[in-house]
Amino acid sequence: MDSEHPILKAFLAGSFSGTFSTILFQPLDLVKTRLQNTTSTVISRHGTVSMVSTFANILQQEHISGLWRGMVPSLTRCVPGVGLYFCFLDTMKSQYLHNRAPSALESVAMGVTARCLSSAVLIPVTVVKTRVESGVYSYNGVLSALREIYRIEGVKGMTCGLLPTLFRDAPFSGLYLMFYTQTKSIIPRVIAGVLASVVTQPADVLKTKMQLYPNKFNGLWAVAVYVNAEHGMKGYFKGLVPRMLRRTLMAAMAWTIYERVSMKIGLK
């Protein structure tokens, strides 16, 4: 089996899997962001903001193409992000585990480390993605957005929301990788995805607030206090259902495609 350029192959296989999963589940990510930003959502007849009413409002105001708003920054973030994630995983497995099967604890550590690295590298694009999806900001492309954010807000604006992003992504990836490597059954993986989504949802809400309104909050604690004061405990779980569906389904699809592509290109 051809074993040349394993790091490049891991990156390409991961990027390939990230492309399909990102495109397919973009509407869920968009709705999640809108639900977390109440100024851009519409109240339903019953006086609440729901996933269904948000979907309906987007279709009514922006048509079906509106469900894929923010697709370019999403692809710019997720495609290399997933590629880097699998690249880091493959590197750690070959360098430190010598390609043996990891233990449960090693899987958690690898998942957390790989996700922290990939998320940190791509945090500027994550800021752009969140802002475009919210409907609050309007940019002429990803590069133009990055230049504008840097010009107006500096490095702080480019990296806002990094801490809650790591609190959100690292536990999810660690738990999911542990269940993925330790069991062949799909049910525990789905349960792991659901539970990890619930546990990390507050961090996702705080991340969205910080990236949309960087001048309004002075740190993570200030955002947490604001969300609690405005919405109570339920405010920390806004957008849970679409995010739970997206993260669980996206992880399952990304891993499945990655495994298949890896075998095709001689990585496994």
mmCIF file of C-alpha atoms in Angstrom:
data_model
loop_
_atom_site.group_PDB
_atom_site.id
_atom_site.type_symbol
_atom_site.label_atom_id
_atom_site.label_comp_id
_atom_site.label_asym_id
_atom_site.label_seq_id
_atom_site.Cartn_x
_atom_site.Cartn_y
_atom_site.Cartn_z
ATOM 1 C CA MET A 1 0.000 0.000 0.000
ATOM 2 C CA ASP A 2 1.344 3.389 -0.964
ATOM 3 C CA SER A 3 2.394 5.244 2.186
ATOM 4 C CA GLU A 4 4.000 8.314 0.619
ATOM 5 C CA HIS A 5 2.976 11.767 1.842
ATOM 6 C CA PRO A 6 0.631 10.545 4.634
ATOM 7 C CA ILE A 7 0.150 14.043 6.088
ATOM 8 C CA LEU A 8 -0.877 15.481 2.723
ATOM 9 C CA LYS A 9 -3.210 12.554 2.101
ATOM 10 C CA ALA A 10 -4.827 12.980 5.528
ATOM 11 C CA PHE A 11 -5.355 16.678 4.814
ATOM 12 C CA LEU A 12 -6.852 16.011 1.369
ATOM 13 C CA ALA A 13 -9.129 13.241 2.638
ATOM 14 C CA GLY A 14 -10.321 15.438 5.502
ATOM 15 C CA SER A 15 -10.876 18.433 3.236
ATOM 16 C CA PHE A 16 -12.852 16.300 0.799
ATOM 17 C CA SER A 17 -15.123 15.024 3.565
ATOM 18 C CA GLY A 18 -15.496 18.531 4.986
ATOM 19 C CA THR A 19 -16.686 19.913 1.657
ATOM 20 C CA PHE A 20 -19.711 17.650 1.343
ATOM 21 C CA SER A 21 -20.766 17.797 4.992
ATOM 22 C CA THR A 22 -20.452 21.603 5.105
ATOM 23 C CA ILE A 23 -22.575 22.157 1.993
ATOM 24 C CA LEU A 24 -25.252 19.684 3.072
ATOM 25 C CA PHE A 25 -25.719 20.988 6.615
ATOM 26 C CA GLN A 26 -25.158 24.733 6.059
ATOM 27 C CA PRO A 27 -28.889 25.573 6.513
ATOM 28 C CA LEU A 28 -28.813 24.141 10.040
ATOM 29 C CA ASP A 29 -25.769 26.236 10.917
ATOM 30 C CA LEU A 30 -27.424 29.356 9.511
ATOM 31 C CA VAL A 31 -30.624 28.800 11.493
ATOM 32 C CA LYS A 32 -28.612 28.141 14.642
ATOM 33 C CA THR A 33 -26.800 31.467 14.283
ATOM 34 C CA ARG A 34 -30.051 33.339 13.630
ATOM 35 C CA LEU A 35 -31.683 31.787 16.704
ATOM 36 C CA GLN A 36 -28.768 32.898 18.866
ATOM 37 C CA ASN A 37 -29.057 36.440 17.538
ATOM 38 C CA THR A 38 -32.639 37.433 18.338
ATOM 39 C CA THR A 39 -32.347 40.766 16.513
ATOM 40 C CA SER A 40 -32.183 38.902 13.195
ATOM 41 C CA THR A 41 -34.984 36.409 13.848
ATOM 42 C CA VAL A 42 -38.750 36.695 13.683
ATOM 43 C CA ILE A 43 -41.109 35.973 16.543
ATOM 44 C CA SER A 44 -43.683 33.308 15.747
ATOM 45 C CA ARG A 45 -47.429 33.671 16.285
ATOM 46 C CA HIS A 46 -47.030 32.179 19.740
ATOM 47 C CA GLY A 47 -44.540 34.842 20.785
ATOM 48 C CA THR A 48 -41.476 32.611 20.572
ATOM 49 C CA VAL A 49 -38.572 32.156 18.212
ATOM 50 C CA SER A 50 -38.380 28.586 16.942
ATOM 51 C CA MET A 51 -36.325 26.650 14.439
ATOM 52 C CA VAL A 52 -39.375 26.230 12.192
ATOM 53 C CA SER A 53 -40.327 29.924 12.263
ATOM 54 C CA THR A 54 -36.722 30.885 11.534
ATOM 55 C CA PHE A 55 -36.582 28.506 8.572
ATOM 56 C CA ALA A 56 -39.891 29.912 7.302
ATOM 57 C CA ASN A 57 -38.730 33.506 7.689
ATOM 58 C CA ILE A 58 -35.514 32.858 5.765
ATOM 59 C CA LEU A 59 -37.445 31.179 2.945
ATOM 60 C CA GLN A 60 -39.935 34.047 2.829
ATOM 61 C CA GLN A 61 -37.418 36.889 2.986
ATOM 62 C CA GLU A 62 -34.365 35.414 1.255
ATOM 63 C CA HIS A 63 -35.822 32.479 -0.723
ATOM 64 C CA ILE A 64 -34.295 28.991 -0.691
ATOM 65 C CA SER A 65 -30.839 30.291 -1.613
ATOM 66 C CA GLY A 66 -30.899 32.255 1.628
ATOM 67 C CA LEU A 67 -30.529 29.001 3.555
ATOM 68 C CA TRP A 68 -27.000 28.792 2.179
ATOM 69 C CA ARG A 69 -26.049 32.349 3.151
ATOM 70 C CA GLY A 70 -22.484 32.343 4.418
ATOM 71 C CA MET A 71 -21.559 29.274 2.380
ATOM 72 C CA VAL A 72 -18.264 30.736 1.133
ATOM 73 C CA PRO A 73 -16.867 31.592 4.597
ATOM 74 C CA SER A 74 -18.241 28.271 5.893
ATOM 75 C CA LEU A 75 -16.335 26.367 3.222
ATOM 76 C CA THR A 76 -13.279 28.571 3.760
ATOM 77 C CA ARG A 77 -13.338 27.604 7.418
ATOM 78 C CA CYS A 78 -14.613 24.031 7.436
ATOM 79 C CA VAL A 79 -12.833 22.530 4.421
ATOM 80 C CA PRO A 80 -9.271 23.330 5.555
ATOM 81 C CA GLY A 81 -10.435 23.035 9.175
ATOM 82 C CA VAL A 82 -11.577 19.437 8.783
ATOM 83 C CA GLY A 83 -8.480 18.745 6.690
ATOM 84 C CA LEU A 84 -6.191 20.123 9.399
ATOM 85 C CA TYR A 85 -8.097 18.218 12.091
ATOM 86 C CA PHE A 86 -7.582 14.859 10.384
ATOM 87 C CA CYS A 87 -4.015 15.846 9.481
ATOM 88 C CA PHE A 88 -3.191 16.547 13.137
ATOM 89 C CA LEU A 89 -4.890 13.310 14.207
ATOM 90 C CA ASP A 90 -2.951 11.237 11.687
ATOM 91 C CA THR A 91 0.319 12.906 12.703
ATOM 92 C CA MET A 92 -0.253 12.231 16.411
ATOM 93 C CA LYS A 93 -1.289 8.648 15.734
ATOM 94 C CA SER A 94 1.811 7.910 13.650
ATOM 95 C CA GLN A 95 4.317 9.857 15.776
ATOM 96 C CA TYR A 96 3.165 9.040 19.295
ATOM 97 C CA LEU A 97 1.070 5.892 18.989
ATOM 98 C CA HIS A 98 3.056 4.379 16.113
ATOM 99 C CA ASN A 99 -0.260 3.628 14.377
ATOM 100 C CA ARG A 100 -1.604 1.400 17.151
ATOM 101 C CA ALA A 101 -5.219 1.763 18.276
ATOM 102 C CA PRO A 102 -5.559 4.534 20.893
ATOM 103 C CA SER A 103 -7.037 3.992 24.335
ATOM 104 C CA ALA A 104 -10.152 5.881 25.412
ATOM 105 C CA LEU A 105 -8.109 8.543 27.239
ATOM 106 C CA GLU A 106 -5.664 8.866 24.341
ATOM 107 C CA SER A 107 -8.583 9.344 21.949
ATOM 108 C CA VAL A 108 -9.970 12.180 24.067
ATOM 109 C CA ALA A 109 -6.548 13.837 24.272
ATOM 110 C CA MET A 110 -5.968 13.507 20.522
ATOM 111 C CA GLY A 111 -9.416 14.842 19.658
ATOM 112 C CA VAL A 112 -9.077 17.821 21.995
ATOM 113 C CA THR A 113 -5.559 18.687 20.789
ATOM 114 C CA ALA A 114 -6.335 18.358 17.078
ATOM 115 C CA ARG A 115 -9.493 20.442 17.345
ATOM 116 C CA CYS A 116 -7.864 23.171 19.449
ATOM 117 C CA LEU A 117 -5.075 23.554 16.895
ATOM 118 C CA SER A 118 -7.348 23.644 13.848
ATOM 119 C CA SER A 119 -9.892 25.956 15.514
ATOM 120 C CA ALA A 120 -7.217 28.404 16.651
ATOM 121 C CA VAL A 121 -5.664 28.608 13.180
ATOM 122 C CA LEU A 122 -9.000 29.390 11.532
ATOM 123 C CA ILE A 123 -10.619 31.642 14.154
ATOM 124 C CA PRO A 124 -10.503 34.767 11.897
ATOM 125 C CA VAL A 125 -12.574 32.980 9.250
ATOM 126 C CA THR A 126 -14.930 31.726 11.969
ATOM 127 C CA VAL A 127 -15.607 35.356 12.916
ATOM 128 C CA VAL A 128 -16.460 36.179 9.294
ATOM 129 C CA LYS A 129 -18.692 33.103 8.957
ATOM 130 C CA THR A 130 -20.701 33.949 12.066
ATOM 131 C CA ARG A 131 -21.181 37.576 11.045
ATOM 132 C CA VAL A 132 -22.272 36.778 7.487
ATOM 133 C CA GLU A 133 -24.735 34.117 8.661
ATOM 134 C CA SER A 134 -26.288 36.469 11.210
ATOM 135 C CA GLY A 135 -27.529 38.898 8.565
ATOM 136 C CA VAL A 136 -26.243 41.784 10.694
ATOM 137 C CA TYR A 137 -23.057 42.321 8.688
ATOM 138 C CA SER A 138 -22.477 42.611 4.956
ATOM 139 C CA TYR A 139 -19.064 41.995 3.434
ATOM 140 C CA ASN A 140 -17.773 41.765 -0.130
ATOM 141 C CA GLY A 141 -16.082 38.403 0.186
ATOM 142 C CA VAL A 142 -13.993 36.654 2.821
ATOM 143 C CA LEU A 143 -10.711 38.467 2.118
ATOM 144 C CA SER A 144 -12.462 41.838 2.086
ATOM 145 C CA ALA A 145 -14.117 40.986 5.404
ATOM 146 C CA LEU A 146 -10.821 39.968 6.991
ATOM 147 C CA ARG A 147 -9.167 43.198 5.836
ATOM 148 C CA GLU A 148 -12.061 45.303 7.133
ATOM 149 C CA ILE A 149 -12.173 43.565 10.503
ATOM 150 C CA TYR A 150 -8.418 43.946 10.932
ATOM 151 C CA ARG A 151 -8.526 47.612 9.895
ATOM 152 C CA ILE A 152 -11.357 48.529 12.268
ATOM 153 C CA GLU A 153 -10.920 46.100 15.168
ATOM 154 C CA GLY A 154 -7.321 44.929 14.880
ATOM 155 C CA VAL A 155 -6.067 41.550 16.048
ATOM 156 C CA LYS A 156 -8.651 41.533 18.845
ATOM 157 C CA GLY A 157 -11.466 41.558 16.305
ATOM 158 C CA MET A 158 -9.828 38.824 14.254
ATOM 159 C CA THR A 159 -9.601 36.511 17.260
ATOM 160 C CA CYS A 160 -12.726 37.455 19.228
ATOM 161 C CA GLY A 161 -14.572 34.456 20.578
ATOM 162 C CA LEU A 162 -11.503 32.199 20.518
ATOM 163 C CA LEU A 163 -11.854 31.023 24.119
ATOM 164 C CA PRO A 164 -15.522 29.943 23.900
ATOM 165 C CA THR A 165 -14.753 28.426 20.485
ATOM 166 C CA LEU A 166 -12.147 26.174 22.096
ATOM 167 C CA PHE A 167 -14.500 25.384 24.999
ATOM 168 C CA ARG A 168 -17.107 24.415 22.399
ATOM 169 C CA ASP A 169 -15.053 22.447 19.885
ATOM 170 C CA ALA A 170 -12.494 20.632 22.037
ATOM 171 C CA PRO A 171 -14.869 18.666 24.328
ATOM 172 C CA PHE A 172 -17.120 17.706 21.410
ATOM 173 C CA SER A 173 -14.223 16.376 19.339
ATOM 174 C CA GLY A 174 -12.624 14.591 22.278
ATOM 175 C CA LEU A 175 -15.799 12.782 23.297
ATOM 176 C CA TYR A 176 -16.813 11.927 19.743
ATOM 177 C CA LEU A 177 -13.374 10.545 18.850
ATOM 178 C CA MET A 178 -13.354 8.425 21.997
ATOM 179 C CA PHE A 179 -16.670 6.801 21.103
ATOM 180 C CA TYR A 180 -15.676 6.501 17.442
ATOM 181 C CA THR A 181 -12.457 4.625 18.210
ATOM 182 C CA GLN A 182 -13.822 2.505 21.044
ATOM 183 C CA THR A 183 -17.012 1.175 19.485
ATOM 184 C CA LYS A 184 -18.156 0.046 16.056
ATOM 185 C CA SER A 185 -21.811 0.756 16.781
ATOM 186 C CA ILE A 186 -23.371 3.952 15.428
ATOM 187 C CA ILE A 187 -25.756 4.389 18.396
ATOM 188 C CA PRO A 188 -23.115 5.303 21.019
ATOM 189 C CA ARG A 189 -21.580 7.776 18.564
ATOM 190 C CA VAL A 190 -24.934 9.473 18.016
ATOM 191 C CA ILE A 191 -25.543 9.619 21.767
ATOM 192 C CA ALA A 192 -22.052 11.039 22.262
ATOM 193 C CA GLY A 193 -22.722 13.690 19.618
ATOM 194 C CA VAL A 194 -26.017 14.678 21.222
ATOM 195 C CA LEU A 195 -24.621 14.847 24.761
ATOM 196 C CA ALA A 196 -21.508 16.735 23.664
ATOM 197 C CA SER A 197 -23.691 19.239 21.794
ATOM 198 C CA VAL A 198 -25.811 19.881 24.886
ATOM 199 C CA VAL A 199 -22.795 20.293 27.180
ATOM 200 C CA THR A 200 -20.992 22.684 24.823
ATOM 201 C CA GLN A 201 -24.036 24.704 23.696
ATOM 202 C CA PRO A 202 -23.540 27.561 26.207
ATOM 203 C CA ALA A 203 -20.022 28.099 24.843
ATOM 204 C CA ASP A 204 -21.430 28.292 21.316
ATOM 205 C CA VAL A 205 -23.961 30.943 22.347
ATOM 206 C CA LEU A 206 -21.264 33.022 24.051
ATOM 207 C CA LYS A 207 -19.005 32.679 21.002
ATOM 208 C CA THR A 208 -21.735 33.973 18.695
ATOM 209 C CA LYS A 209 -22.463 36.979 20.918
ATOM 210 C CA MET A 210 -18.788 37.905 21.215
ATOM 211 C CA GLN A 211 -18.177 37.665 17.472
ATOM 212 C CA LEU A 212 -21.281 39.633 16.493
ATOM 213 C CA TYR A 213 -20.889 42.407 19.067
ATOM 214 C CA PRO A 214 -17.162 42.657 19.932
ATOM 215 C CA ASN A 215 -17.435 46.202 21.301
ATOM 216 C CA LYS A 216 -20.377 45.438 23.559
ATOM 217 C CA PHE A 217 -18.716 42.932 25.858
ATOM 218 C CA ASN A 218 -15.499 43.101 27.836
ATOM 219 C CA GLY A 219 -14.615 39.450 28.089
ATOM 220 C CA LEU A 220 -16.318 36.087 28.383
ATOM 221 C CA TRP A 221 -17.791 36.703 31.828
ATOM 222 C CA ALA A 222 -19.524 39.880 30.662
ATOM 223 C CA VAL A 223 -21.219 37.953 27.853
ATOM 224 C CA ALA A 224 -22.320 35.202 30.233
ATOM 225 C CA VAL A 225 -23.843 37.764 32.622
ATOM 226 C CA TYR A 226 -25.635 39.510 29.744
ATOM 227 C CA VAL A 227 -27.167 36.294 28.379
ATOM 228 C CA ASN A 228 -28.387 35.294 31.837
ATOM 229 C CA ALA A 229 -29.843 38.751 32.525
ATOM 230 C CA GLU A 230 -31.638 38.958 29.168
ATOM 231 C CA HIS A 231 -32.821 35.387 28.669
ATOM 232 C CA GLY A 232 -32.158 33.389 31.834
ATOM 233 C CA MET A 233 -30.749 29.867 31.705
ATOM 234 C CA LYS A 234 -32.605 29.045 28.496
ATOM 235 C CA GLY A 235 -30.582 31.742 26.749
ATOM 236 C CA TYR A 236 -27.498 29.542 26.997
ATOM 237 C CA PHE A 237 -29.203 26.858 24.917
ATOM 238 C CA LYS A 238 -30.562 28.913 22.030
ATOM 239 C CA GLY A 239 -30.062 27.134 18.732
ATOM 240 C CA LEU A 240 -29.458 23.790 20.436
ATOM 241 C CA VAL A 241 -31.657 21.656 18.163
ATOM 242 C CA PRO A 242 -30.212 22.740 14.782
ATOM 243 C CA ARG A 243 -26.671 22.649 16.167
ATOM 244 C CA MET A 244 -27.214 19.217 17.709
ATOM 245 C CA LEU A 245 -28.534 17.878 14.411
ATOM 246 C CA ARG A 246 -25.760 19.487 12.379
ATOM 247 C CA ARG A 247 -22.822 18.523 14.587
ATOM 248 C CA THR A 248 -23.927 14.925 15.078
ATOM 249 C CA LEU A 249 -24.798 14.297 11.428
ATOM 250 C CA MET A 250 -21.812 16.245 10.128
ATOM 251 C CA ALA A 251 -19.356 14.341 12.322
ATOM 252 C CA ALA A 252 -20.785 10.982 11.254
ATOM 253 C CA MET A 253 -20.700 11.946 7.574
ATOM 254 C CA ALA A 254 -17.221 13.485 7.722
ATOM 255 C CA TRP A 255 -15.733 10.411 9.375
ATOM 256 C CA THR A 256 -17.461 8.035 6.965
ATOM 257 C CA ILE A 257 -16.240 9.913 3.882
ATOM 258 C CA TYR A 258 -12.769 10.318 5.401
ATOM 259 C CA GLU A 259 -12.442 6.573 5.972
ATOM 260 C CA ARG A 260 -13.586 5.748 2.434
ATOM 261 C CA VAL A 261 -11.358 8.348 0.769
ATOM 262 C CA SER A 262 -8.395 7.313 2.929
ATOM 263 C CA MET A 263 -8.669 3.746 1.696
ATOM 264 C CA LYS A 264 -8.953 4.892 -1.914
ATOM 265 C CA ILE A 265 -5.811 7.042 -1.819
ATOM 266 C CA GLY A 266 -3.732 4.546 0.138
ATOM 267 C CA LEU A 267 -3.708 6.267 3.518
ATOM 268 C CA LYS A 268 -5.127 3.185 5.250
#
